[in-house]
Tab-separated table of C-alpha atoms and ligand atoms in Angstrom:
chain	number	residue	atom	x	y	z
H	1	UNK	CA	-8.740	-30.645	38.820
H	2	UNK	CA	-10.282	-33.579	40.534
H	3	UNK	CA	-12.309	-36.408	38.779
H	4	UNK	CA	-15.956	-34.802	39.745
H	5	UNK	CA	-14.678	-31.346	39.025
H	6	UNK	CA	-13.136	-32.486	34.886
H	7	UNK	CA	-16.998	-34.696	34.615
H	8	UNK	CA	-19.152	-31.090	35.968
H	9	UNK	CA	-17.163	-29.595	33.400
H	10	UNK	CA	-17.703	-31.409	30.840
H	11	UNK	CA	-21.008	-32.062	31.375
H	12	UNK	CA	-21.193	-28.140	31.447
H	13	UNK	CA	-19.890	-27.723	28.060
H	14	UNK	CA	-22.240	-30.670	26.509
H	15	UNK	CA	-25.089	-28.572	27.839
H	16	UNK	CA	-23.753	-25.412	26.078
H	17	UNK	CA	-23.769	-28.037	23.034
H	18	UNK	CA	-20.000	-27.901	22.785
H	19	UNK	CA	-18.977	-31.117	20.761
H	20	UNK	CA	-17.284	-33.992	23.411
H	21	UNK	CA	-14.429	-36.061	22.027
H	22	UNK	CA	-14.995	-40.065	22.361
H	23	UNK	CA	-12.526	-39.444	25.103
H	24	UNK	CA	-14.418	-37.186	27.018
H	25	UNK	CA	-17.760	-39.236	26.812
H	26	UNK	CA	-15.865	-42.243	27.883
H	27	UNK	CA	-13.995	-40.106	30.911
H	28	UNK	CA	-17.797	-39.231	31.852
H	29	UNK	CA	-18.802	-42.589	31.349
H	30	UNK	CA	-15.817	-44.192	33.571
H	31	UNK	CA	-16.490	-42.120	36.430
H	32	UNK	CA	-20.213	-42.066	36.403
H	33	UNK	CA	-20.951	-42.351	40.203
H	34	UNK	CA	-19.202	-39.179	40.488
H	35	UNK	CA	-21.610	-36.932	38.152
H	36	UNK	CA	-25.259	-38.682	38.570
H	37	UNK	CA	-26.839	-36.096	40.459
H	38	UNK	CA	-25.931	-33.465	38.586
H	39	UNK	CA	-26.614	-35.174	35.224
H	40	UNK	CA	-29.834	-35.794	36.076
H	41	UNK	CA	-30.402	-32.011	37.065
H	42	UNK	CA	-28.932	-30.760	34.055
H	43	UNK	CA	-30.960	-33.213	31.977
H	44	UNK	CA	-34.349	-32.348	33.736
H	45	UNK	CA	-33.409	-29.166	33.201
H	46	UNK	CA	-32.986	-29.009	29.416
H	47	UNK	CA	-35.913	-31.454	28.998
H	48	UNK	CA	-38.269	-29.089	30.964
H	49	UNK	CA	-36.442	-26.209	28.628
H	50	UNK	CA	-37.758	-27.935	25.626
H	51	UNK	CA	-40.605	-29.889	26.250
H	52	UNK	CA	-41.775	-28.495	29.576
H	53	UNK	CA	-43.115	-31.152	32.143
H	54	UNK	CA	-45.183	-32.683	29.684
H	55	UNK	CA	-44.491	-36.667	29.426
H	56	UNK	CA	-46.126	-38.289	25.997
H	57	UNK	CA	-47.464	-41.228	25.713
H	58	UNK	CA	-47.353	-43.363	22.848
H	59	UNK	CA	-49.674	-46.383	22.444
H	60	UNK	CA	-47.768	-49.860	21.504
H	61	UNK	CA	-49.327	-51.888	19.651
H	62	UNK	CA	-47.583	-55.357	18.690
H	63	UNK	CA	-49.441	-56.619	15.947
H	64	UNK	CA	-47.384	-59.519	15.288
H	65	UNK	CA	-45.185	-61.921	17.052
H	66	UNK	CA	-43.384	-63.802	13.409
H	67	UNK	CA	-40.205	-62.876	12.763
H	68	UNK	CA	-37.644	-63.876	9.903
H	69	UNK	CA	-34.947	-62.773	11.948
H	70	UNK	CA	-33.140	-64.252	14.437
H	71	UNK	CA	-31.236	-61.704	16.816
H	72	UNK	CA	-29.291	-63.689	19.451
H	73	UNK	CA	-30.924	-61.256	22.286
H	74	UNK	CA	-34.649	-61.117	21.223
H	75	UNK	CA	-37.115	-63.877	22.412
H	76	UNK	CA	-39.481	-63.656	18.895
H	77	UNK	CA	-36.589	-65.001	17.132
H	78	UNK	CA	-37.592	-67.530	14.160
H	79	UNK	CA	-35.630	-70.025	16.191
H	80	UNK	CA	-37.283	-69.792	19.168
H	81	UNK	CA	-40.213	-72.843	18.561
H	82	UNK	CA	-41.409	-71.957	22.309
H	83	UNK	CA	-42.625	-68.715	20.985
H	84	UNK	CA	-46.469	-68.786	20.569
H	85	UNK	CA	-46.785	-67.545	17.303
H	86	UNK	CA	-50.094	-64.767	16.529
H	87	UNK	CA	-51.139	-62.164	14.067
H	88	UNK	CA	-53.827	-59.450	14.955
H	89	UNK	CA	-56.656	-58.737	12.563
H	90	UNK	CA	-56.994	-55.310	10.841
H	91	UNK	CA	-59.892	-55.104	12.644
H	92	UNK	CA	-58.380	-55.999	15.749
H	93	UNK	CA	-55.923	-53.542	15.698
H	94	UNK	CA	-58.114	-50.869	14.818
H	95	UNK	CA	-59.735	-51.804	17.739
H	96	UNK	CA	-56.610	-51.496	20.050
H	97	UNK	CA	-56.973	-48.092	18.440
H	98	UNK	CA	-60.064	-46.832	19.148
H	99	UNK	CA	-59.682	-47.980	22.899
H	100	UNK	CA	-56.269	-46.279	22.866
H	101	UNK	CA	-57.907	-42.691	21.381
H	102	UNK	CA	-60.531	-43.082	24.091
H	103	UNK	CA	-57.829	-43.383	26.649
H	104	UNK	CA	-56.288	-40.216	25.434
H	105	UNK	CA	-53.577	-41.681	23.205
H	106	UNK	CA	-52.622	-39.254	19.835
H	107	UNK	CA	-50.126	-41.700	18.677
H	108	UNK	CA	-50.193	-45.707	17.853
H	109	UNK	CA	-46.888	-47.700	17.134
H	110	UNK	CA	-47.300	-50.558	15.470
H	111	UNK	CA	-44.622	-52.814	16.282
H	112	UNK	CA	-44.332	-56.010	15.123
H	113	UNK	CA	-41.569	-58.958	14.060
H	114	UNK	CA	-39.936	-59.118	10.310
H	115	UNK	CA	-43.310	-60.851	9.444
H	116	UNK	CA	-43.658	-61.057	5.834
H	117	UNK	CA	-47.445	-61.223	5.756
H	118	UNK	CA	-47.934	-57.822	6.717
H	119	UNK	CA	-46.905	-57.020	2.749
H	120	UNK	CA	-46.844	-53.251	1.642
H	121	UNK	CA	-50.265	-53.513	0.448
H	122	UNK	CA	-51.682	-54.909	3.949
H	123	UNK	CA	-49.584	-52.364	5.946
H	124	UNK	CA	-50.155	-49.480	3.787
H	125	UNK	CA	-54.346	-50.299	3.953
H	126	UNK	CA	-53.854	-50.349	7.910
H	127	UNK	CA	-52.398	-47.184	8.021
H	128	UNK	CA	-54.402	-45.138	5.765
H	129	UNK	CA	-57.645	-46.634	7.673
H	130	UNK	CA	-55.795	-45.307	11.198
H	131	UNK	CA	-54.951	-41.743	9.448
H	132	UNK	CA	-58.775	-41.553	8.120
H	133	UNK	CA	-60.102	-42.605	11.422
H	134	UNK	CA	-57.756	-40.350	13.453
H	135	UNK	CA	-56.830	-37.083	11.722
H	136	UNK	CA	-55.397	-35.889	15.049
H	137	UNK	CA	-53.280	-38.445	15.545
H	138	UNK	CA	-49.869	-39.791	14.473
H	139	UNK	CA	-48.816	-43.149	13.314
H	140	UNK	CA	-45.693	-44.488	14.114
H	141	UNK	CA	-44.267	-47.898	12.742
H	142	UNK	CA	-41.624	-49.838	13.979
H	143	UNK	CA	-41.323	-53.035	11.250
H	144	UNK	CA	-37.803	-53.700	11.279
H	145	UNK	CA	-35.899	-53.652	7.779
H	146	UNK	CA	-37.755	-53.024	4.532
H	147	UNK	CA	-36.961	-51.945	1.102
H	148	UNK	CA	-36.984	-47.894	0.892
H	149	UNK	CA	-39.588	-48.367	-2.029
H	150	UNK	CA	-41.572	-50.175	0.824
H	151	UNK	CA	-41.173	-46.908	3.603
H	152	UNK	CA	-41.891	-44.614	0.665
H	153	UNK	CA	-45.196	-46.567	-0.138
H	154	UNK	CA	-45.883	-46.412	3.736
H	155	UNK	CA	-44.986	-42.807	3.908
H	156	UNK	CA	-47.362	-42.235	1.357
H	157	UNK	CA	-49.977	-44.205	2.869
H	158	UNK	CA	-49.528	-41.574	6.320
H	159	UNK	CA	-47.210	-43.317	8.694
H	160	UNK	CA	-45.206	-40.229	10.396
H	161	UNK	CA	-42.675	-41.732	12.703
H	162	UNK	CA	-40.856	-44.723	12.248
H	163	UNK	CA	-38.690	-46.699	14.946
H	164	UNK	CA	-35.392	-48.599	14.252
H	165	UNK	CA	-33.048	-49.459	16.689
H	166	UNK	CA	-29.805	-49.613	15.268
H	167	UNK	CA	-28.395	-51.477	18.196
H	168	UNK	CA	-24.913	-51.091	18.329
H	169	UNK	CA	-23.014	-47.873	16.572
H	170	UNK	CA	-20.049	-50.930	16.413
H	171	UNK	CA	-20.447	-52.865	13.327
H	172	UNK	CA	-17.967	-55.688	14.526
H	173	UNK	CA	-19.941	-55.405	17.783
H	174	UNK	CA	-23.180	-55.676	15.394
H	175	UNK	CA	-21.931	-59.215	13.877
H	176	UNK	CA	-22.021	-60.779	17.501
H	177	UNK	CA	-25.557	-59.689	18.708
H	178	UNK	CA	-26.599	-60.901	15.004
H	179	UNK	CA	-26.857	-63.843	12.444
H	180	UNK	CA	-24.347	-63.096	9.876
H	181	UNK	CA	-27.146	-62.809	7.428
H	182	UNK	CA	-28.031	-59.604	8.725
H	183	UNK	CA	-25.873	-56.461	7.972
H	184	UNK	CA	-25.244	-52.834	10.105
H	185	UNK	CA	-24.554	-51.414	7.329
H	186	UNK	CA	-27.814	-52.146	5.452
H	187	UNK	CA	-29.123	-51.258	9.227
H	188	UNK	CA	-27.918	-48.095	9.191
H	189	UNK	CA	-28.695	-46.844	5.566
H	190	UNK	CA	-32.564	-47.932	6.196
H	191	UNK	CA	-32.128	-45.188	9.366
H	192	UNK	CA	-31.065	-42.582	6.372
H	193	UNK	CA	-33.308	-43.922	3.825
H	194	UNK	CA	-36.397	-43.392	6.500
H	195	UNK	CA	-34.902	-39.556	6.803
H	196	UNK	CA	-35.003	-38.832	3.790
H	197	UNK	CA	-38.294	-39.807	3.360
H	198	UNK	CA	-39.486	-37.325	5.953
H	199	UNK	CA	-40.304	-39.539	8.868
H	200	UNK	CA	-39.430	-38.531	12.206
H	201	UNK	CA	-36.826	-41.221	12.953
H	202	UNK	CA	-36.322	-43.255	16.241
H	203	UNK	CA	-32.893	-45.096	16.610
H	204	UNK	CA	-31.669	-46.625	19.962
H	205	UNK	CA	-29.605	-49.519	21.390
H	206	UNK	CA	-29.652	-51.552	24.746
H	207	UNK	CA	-27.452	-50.647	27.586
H	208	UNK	CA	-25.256	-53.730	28.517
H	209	UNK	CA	-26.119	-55.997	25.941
H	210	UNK	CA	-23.016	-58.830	25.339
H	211	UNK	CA	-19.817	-57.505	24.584
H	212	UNK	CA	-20.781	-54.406	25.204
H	213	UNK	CA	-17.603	-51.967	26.565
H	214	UNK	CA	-17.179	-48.317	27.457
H	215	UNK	CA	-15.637	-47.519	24.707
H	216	UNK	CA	-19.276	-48.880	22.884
H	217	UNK	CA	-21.469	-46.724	24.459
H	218	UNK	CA	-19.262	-43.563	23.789
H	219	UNK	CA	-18.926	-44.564	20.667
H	220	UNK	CA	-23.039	-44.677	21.018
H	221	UNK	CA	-22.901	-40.835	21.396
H	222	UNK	CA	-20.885	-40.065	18.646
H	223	UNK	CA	-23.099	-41.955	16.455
H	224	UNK	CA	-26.194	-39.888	17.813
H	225	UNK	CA	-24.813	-36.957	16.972
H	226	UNK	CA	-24.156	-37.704	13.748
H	227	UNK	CA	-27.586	-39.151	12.958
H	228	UNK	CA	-29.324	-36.670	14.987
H	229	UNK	CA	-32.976	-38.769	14.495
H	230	UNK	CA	-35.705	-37.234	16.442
H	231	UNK	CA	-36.543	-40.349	18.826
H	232	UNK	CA	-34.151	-42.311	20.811
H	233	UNK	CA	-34.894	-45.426	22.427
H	234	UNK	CA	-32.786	-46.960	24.818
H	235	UNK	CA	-32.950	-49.771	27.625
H	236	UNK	CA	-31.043	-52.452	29.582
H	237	UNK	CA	-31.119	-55.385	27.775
H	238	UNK	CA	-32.671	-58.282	29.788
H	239	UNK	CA	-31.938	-62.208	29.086
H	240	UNK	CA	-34.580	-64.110	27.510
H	241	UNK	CA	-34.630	-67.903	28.614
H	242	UNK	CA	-35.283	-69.357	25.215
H	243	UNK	CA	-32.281	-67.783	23.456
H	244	UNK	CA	-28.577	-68.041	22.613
H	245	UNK	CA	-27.730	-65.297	25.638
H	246	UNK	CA	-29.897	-67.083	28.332
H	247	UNK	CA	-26.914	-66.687	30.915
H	248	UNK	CA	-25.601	-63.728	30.277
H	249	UNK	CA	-26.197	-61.063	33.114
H	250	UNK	CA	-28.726	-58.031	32.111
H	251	UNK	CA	-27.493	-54.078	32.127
H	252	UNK	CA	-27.715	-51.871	34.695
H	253	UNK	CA	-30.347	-49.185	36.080
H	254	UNK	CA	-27.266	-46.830	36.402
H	255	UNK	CA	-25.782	-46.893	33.228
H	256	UNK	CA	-29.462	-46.995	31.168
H	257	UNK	CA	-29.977	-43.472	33.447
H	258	UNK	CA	-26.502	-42.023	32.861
H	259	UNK	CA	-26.638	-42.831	29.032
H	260	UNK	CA	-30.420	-41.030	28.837
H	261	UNK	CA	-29.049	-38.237	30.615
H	262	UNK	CA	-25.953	-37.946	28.183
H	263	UNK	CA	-28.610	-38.646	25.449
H	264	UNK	CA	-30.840	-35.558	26.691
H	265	UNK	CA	-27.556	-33.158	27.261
H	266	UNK	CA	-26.335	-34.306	23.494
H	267	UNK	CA	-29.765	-33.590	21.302
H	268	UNK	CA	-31.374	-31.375	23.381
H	269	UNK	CA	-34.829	-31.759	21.655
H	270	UNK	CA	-34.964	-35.605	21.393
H	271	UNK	CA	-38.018	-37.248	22.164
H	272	UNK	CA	-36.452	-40.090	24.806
H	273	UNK	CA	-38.294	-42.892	26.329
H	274	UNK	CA	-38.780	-43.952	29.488
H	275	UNK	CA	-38.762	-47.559	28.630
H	276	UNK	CA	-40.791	-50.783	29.573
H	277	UNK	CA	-37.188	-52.624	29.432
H	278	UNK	CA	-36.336	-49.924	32.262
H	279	UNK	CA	-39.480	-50.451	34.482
H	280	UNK	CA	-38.736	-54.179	34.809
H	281	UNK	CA	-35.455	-53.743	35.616
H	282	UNK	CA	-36.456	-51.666	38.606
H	283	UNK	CA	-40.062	-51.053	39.967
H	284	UNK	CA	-39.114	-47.291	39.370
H	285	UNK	CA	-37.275	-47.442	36.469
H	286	UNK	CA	-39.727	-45.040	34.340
H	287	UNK	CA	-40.121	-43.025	36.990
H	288	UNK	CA	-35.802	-42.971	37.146
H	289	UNK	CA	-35.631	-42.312	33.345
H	290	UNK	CA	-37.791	-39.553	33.524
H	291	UNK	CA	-35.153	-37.964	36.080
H	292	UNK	CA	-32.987	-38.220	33.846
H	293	UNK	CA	-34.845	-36.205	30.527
H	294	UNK	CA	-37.056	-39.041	29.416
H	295	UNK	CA	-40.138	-37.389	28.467
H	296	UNK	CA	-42.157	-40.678	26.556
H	297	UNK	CA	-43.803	-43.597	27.811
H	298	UNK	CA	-44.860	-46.615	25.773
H	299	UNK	CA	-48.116	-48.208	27.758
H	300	UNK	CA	-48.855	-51.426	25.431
H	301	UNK	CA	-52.704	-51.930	23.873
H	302	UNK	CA	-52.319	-55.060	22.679
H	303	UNK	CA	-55.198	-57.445	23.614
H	304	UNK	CA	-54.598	-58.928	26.701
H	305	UNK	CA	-54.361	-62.762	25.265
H	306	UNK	CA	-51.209	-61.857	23.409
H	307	UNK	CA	-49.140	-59.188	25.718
H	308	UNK	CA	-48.029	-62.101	27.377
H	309	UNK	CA	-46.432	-63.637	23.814
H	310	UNK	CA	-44.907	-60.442	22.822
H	311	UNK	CA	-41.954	-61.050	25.004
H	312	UNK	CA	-38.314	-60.130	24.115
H	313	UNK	CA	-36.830	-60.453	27.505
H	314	UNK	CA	-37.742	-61.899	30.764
H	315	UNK	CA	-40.446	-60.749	33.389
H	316	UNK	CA	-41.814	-57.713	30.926
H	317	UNK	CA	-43.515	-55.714	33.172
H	318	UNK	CA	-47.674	-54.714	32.487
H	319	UNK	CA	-48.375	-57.833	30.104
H	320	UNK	CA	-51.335	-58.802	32.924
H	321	UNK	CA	-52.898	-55.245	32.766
H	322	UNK	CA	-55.507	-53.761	30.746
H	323	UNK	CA	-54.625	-50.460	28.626
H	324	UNK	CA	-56.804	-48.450	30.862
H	325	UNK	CA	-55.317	-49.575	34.143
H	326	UNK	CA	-51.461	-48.976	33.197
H	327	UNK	CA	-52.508	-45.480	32.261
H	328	UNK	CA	-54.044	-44.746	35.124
H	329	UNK	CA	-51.073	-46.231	37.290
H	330	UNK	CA	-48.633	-44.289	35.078
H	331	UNK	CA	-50.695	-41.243	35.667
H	332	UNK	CA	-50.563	-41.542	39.279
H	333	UNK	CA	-46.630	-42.432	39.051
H	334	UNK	CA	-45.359	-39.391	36.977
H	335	UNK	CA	-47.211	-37.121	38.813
H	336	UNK	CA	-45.425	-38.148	41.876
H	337	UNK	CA	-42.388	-36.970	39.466
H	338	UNK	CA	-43.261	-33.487	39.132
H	339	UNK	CA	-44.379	-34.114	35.718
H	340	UNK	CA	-47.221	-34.966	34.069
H	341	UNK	CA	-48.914	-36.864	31.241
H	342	UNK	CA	-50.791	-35.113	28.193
H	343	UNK	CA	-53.123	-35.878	25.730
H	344	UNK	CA	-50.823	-34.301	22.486
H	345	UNK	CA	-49.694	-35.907	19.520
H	346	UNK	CA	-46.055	-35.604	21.328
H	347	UNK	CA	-44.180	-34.539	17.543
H	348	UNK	CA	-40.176	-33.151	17.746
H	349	UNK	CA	-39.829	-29.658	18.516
H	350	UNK	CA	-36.262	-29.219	16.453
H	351	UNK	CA	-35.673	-28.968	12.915
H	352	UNK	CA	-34.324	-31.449	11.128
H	353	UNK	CA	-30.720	-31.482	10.420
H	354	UNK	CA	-28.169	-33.843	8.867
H	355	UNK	CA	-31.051	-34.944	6.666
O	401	5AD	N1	-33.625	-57.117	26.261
O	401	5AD	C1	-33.867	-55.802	26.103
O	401	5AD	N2	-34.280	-55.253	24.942
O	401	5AD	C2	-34.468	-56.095	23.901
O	401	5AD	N3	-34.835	-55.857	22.640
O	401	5AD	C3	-34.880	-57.027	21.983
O	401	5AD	N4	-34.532	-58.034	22.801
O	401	5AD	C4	-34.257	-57.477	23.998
O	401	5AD	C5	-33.806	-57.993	25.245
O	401	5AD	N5	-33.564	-59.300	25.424
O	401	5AD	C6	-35.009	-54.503	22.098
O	401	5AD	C7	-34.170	-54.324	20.826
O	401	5AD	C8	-35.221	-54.092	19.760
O	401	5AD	C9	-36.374	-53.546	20.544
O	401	5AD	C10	-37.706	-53.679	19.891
O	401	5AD	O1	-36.339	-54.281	21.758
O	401	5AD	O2	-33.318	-53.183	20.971
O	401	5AD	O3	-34.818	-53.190	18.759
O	402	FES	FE1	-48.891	-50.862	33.681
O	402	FES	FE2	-48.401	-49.686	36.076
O	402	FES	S1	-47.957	-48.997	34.100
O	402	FES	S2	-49.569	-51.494	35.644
């Protein structure tokens, strides 16, 4: 059998949700050029199988800039002193809110550093104030890593969904993208911790991040699998100036494509983002992903004076637009895809399994 022939099959069997070996995703992964078009048939396919042609939109909200942390990668680090340092208001992010639900948004993410202002006690009061404004919608948070008394006291308080990228399924790999104070193991049991609590889980990684090999992202896969969370957020990752990996090169369109696709094939009923990481990569990046199964998009509502501090990588896309212009851009864009964006709440269609 030639090379195209051995990926089409395998590819064939993922579909039919036959378990690949790490050798098989890494054979697909070697020989990518040689399966693209069909992957990204095959993933269309089983995206429009699941979730039909709808694309959901989620509305970002990055409430806060501080962070304890200090990934090498991420441009909020704590040791990056050019960052301009903010904090929205409760009342300012209800605001972003109300604009958002007025734009047709059913679900806000609020995103912000390791900032330990935003106690329990503040977060929890912000989200039961979105939940008793918004009954219809859902409330996602993506706050890095907390205590699982803290995600049960937010759980309790209504957040639904909750984002965690666990960066790297490698935990030696882990140790170089990270300060050694920071641990993938701890990482990876707040992923479990959050299902277990009941929220809809995202994890995720970047495509090409440093010492990043093959053998990584199949590993990547594997890991997926096993977790099985309902969200999966993946892009290139894209130098920032002001840190440690300032010259190293950024990912690649093809491989963030061929790794949603792979995603899509692998959990059938993920919910997978088109990301902003993608779309400034390549002017048609989200339009790409969705090609591939994406079937999210992430428009940001932060006030316009701080999109352009919320910056983890260079030349972030949208950060001069207001809410209501990228959505009607993005509207305009997907439609041109054959899909098309809804006004829904956007939850998982699959049960929940490996809980
Ligand atoms: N390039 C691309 N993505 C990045 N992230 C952080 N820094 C970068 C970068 N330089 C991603 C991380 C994090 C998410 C919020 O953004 O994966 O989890
Ligand atoms: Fe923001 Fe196009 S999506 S300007």
């Amino acid at each position: 059998m030639n090379t195209k022939d051995k990926c089409i099959t395998l590819l064939e069997q993922l579909e039919k949700q036959t378990v690949l070996s790490k050798e098989e995703y890494l054979f697909l992964i070697r020989h990518k050029e040689d399966c693209m078009e069909e992957l990204s048939r095959m993933a269309s396919d089983v995206r429009d199988r699941v979730y039909g042609k709808k694309i959901y939109i989620r509305g970002l909200i990055e409430f806060s800039n501080y962070c304890k942390n200090d990934c090498l990668y991420c441009g909020i680090r704590k040791s990056n002193h050019k960052a301009e340092r903010y904090r929205l208001t409760k009342e300012q992010i209800l605001d972003c809110a109300d604009q958002g639900h007025a734009l047709g948004f059913r679900t806000f993410v609020l995103q912000g550093g390791e900032d330990p202002w935003f106690t329990d006690e503040r977060m929890a009061d912000i989200v039961r104030e979105l939940k008793k404004r918004y009954p219809d919608c859902a409330v996602t948070l993506s706050l890095g890593e907390r205590s699982e008394e803290s995600y049960r006291i937010l759980k309790e308080a209504g957040a639904d969904r909750y984002l965690l990228r666990h960066e790297t399924a490698d935990p030696d790999h882990y140790r170089k993208l990270h300060p050694q104070t920071m641990d993938w193991k701890h990482r990876v049991n707040c992923l479990y911790s959050l299902k277990r609590l009941g929220y809809q889980v995202g994890a995720g990684f970047m495509t090409g991040s440093p010492f990043q090999t093959e053998e990584d992202l199949a590993e990547e896969l594997l890991f997926l699998k096993e977790l099985s969370p309902q969200m999966c957020g993946i892009g290139p990752f894209i130098p920032h100036q002001d840190t440690p990996f300032r010259e190293n090169p950024a990912g690649s369109v093809e491989t963030t494509l061929f790794m949603l696709g792979l995603i899509r094939l692998t959990l059938p009923d993920v919910l997978l983002p088109a990301t902003t990481a993608l779309g400034t990569l390549d002017p048609q990046g989200r339009e790409k992903g969705i090609s591939f199964g994406a079937n999210v998009l992430m428009p940001n509502l932060s006030p316009s004076d701080v999109k352009k501090k919320y910056l983890l990588y260079d030349n972030k896309i949208c950060t001069g637009d207001e809410a209501a212009r990228c959505i009607e851009c993005l509207k305009a864009r997907i439609k041109k895809t054959g899909c098309e964006i809804v006004t829904d709440r956007g939850d998982h269609k699959g049960g929940y399994h490996n809980v």
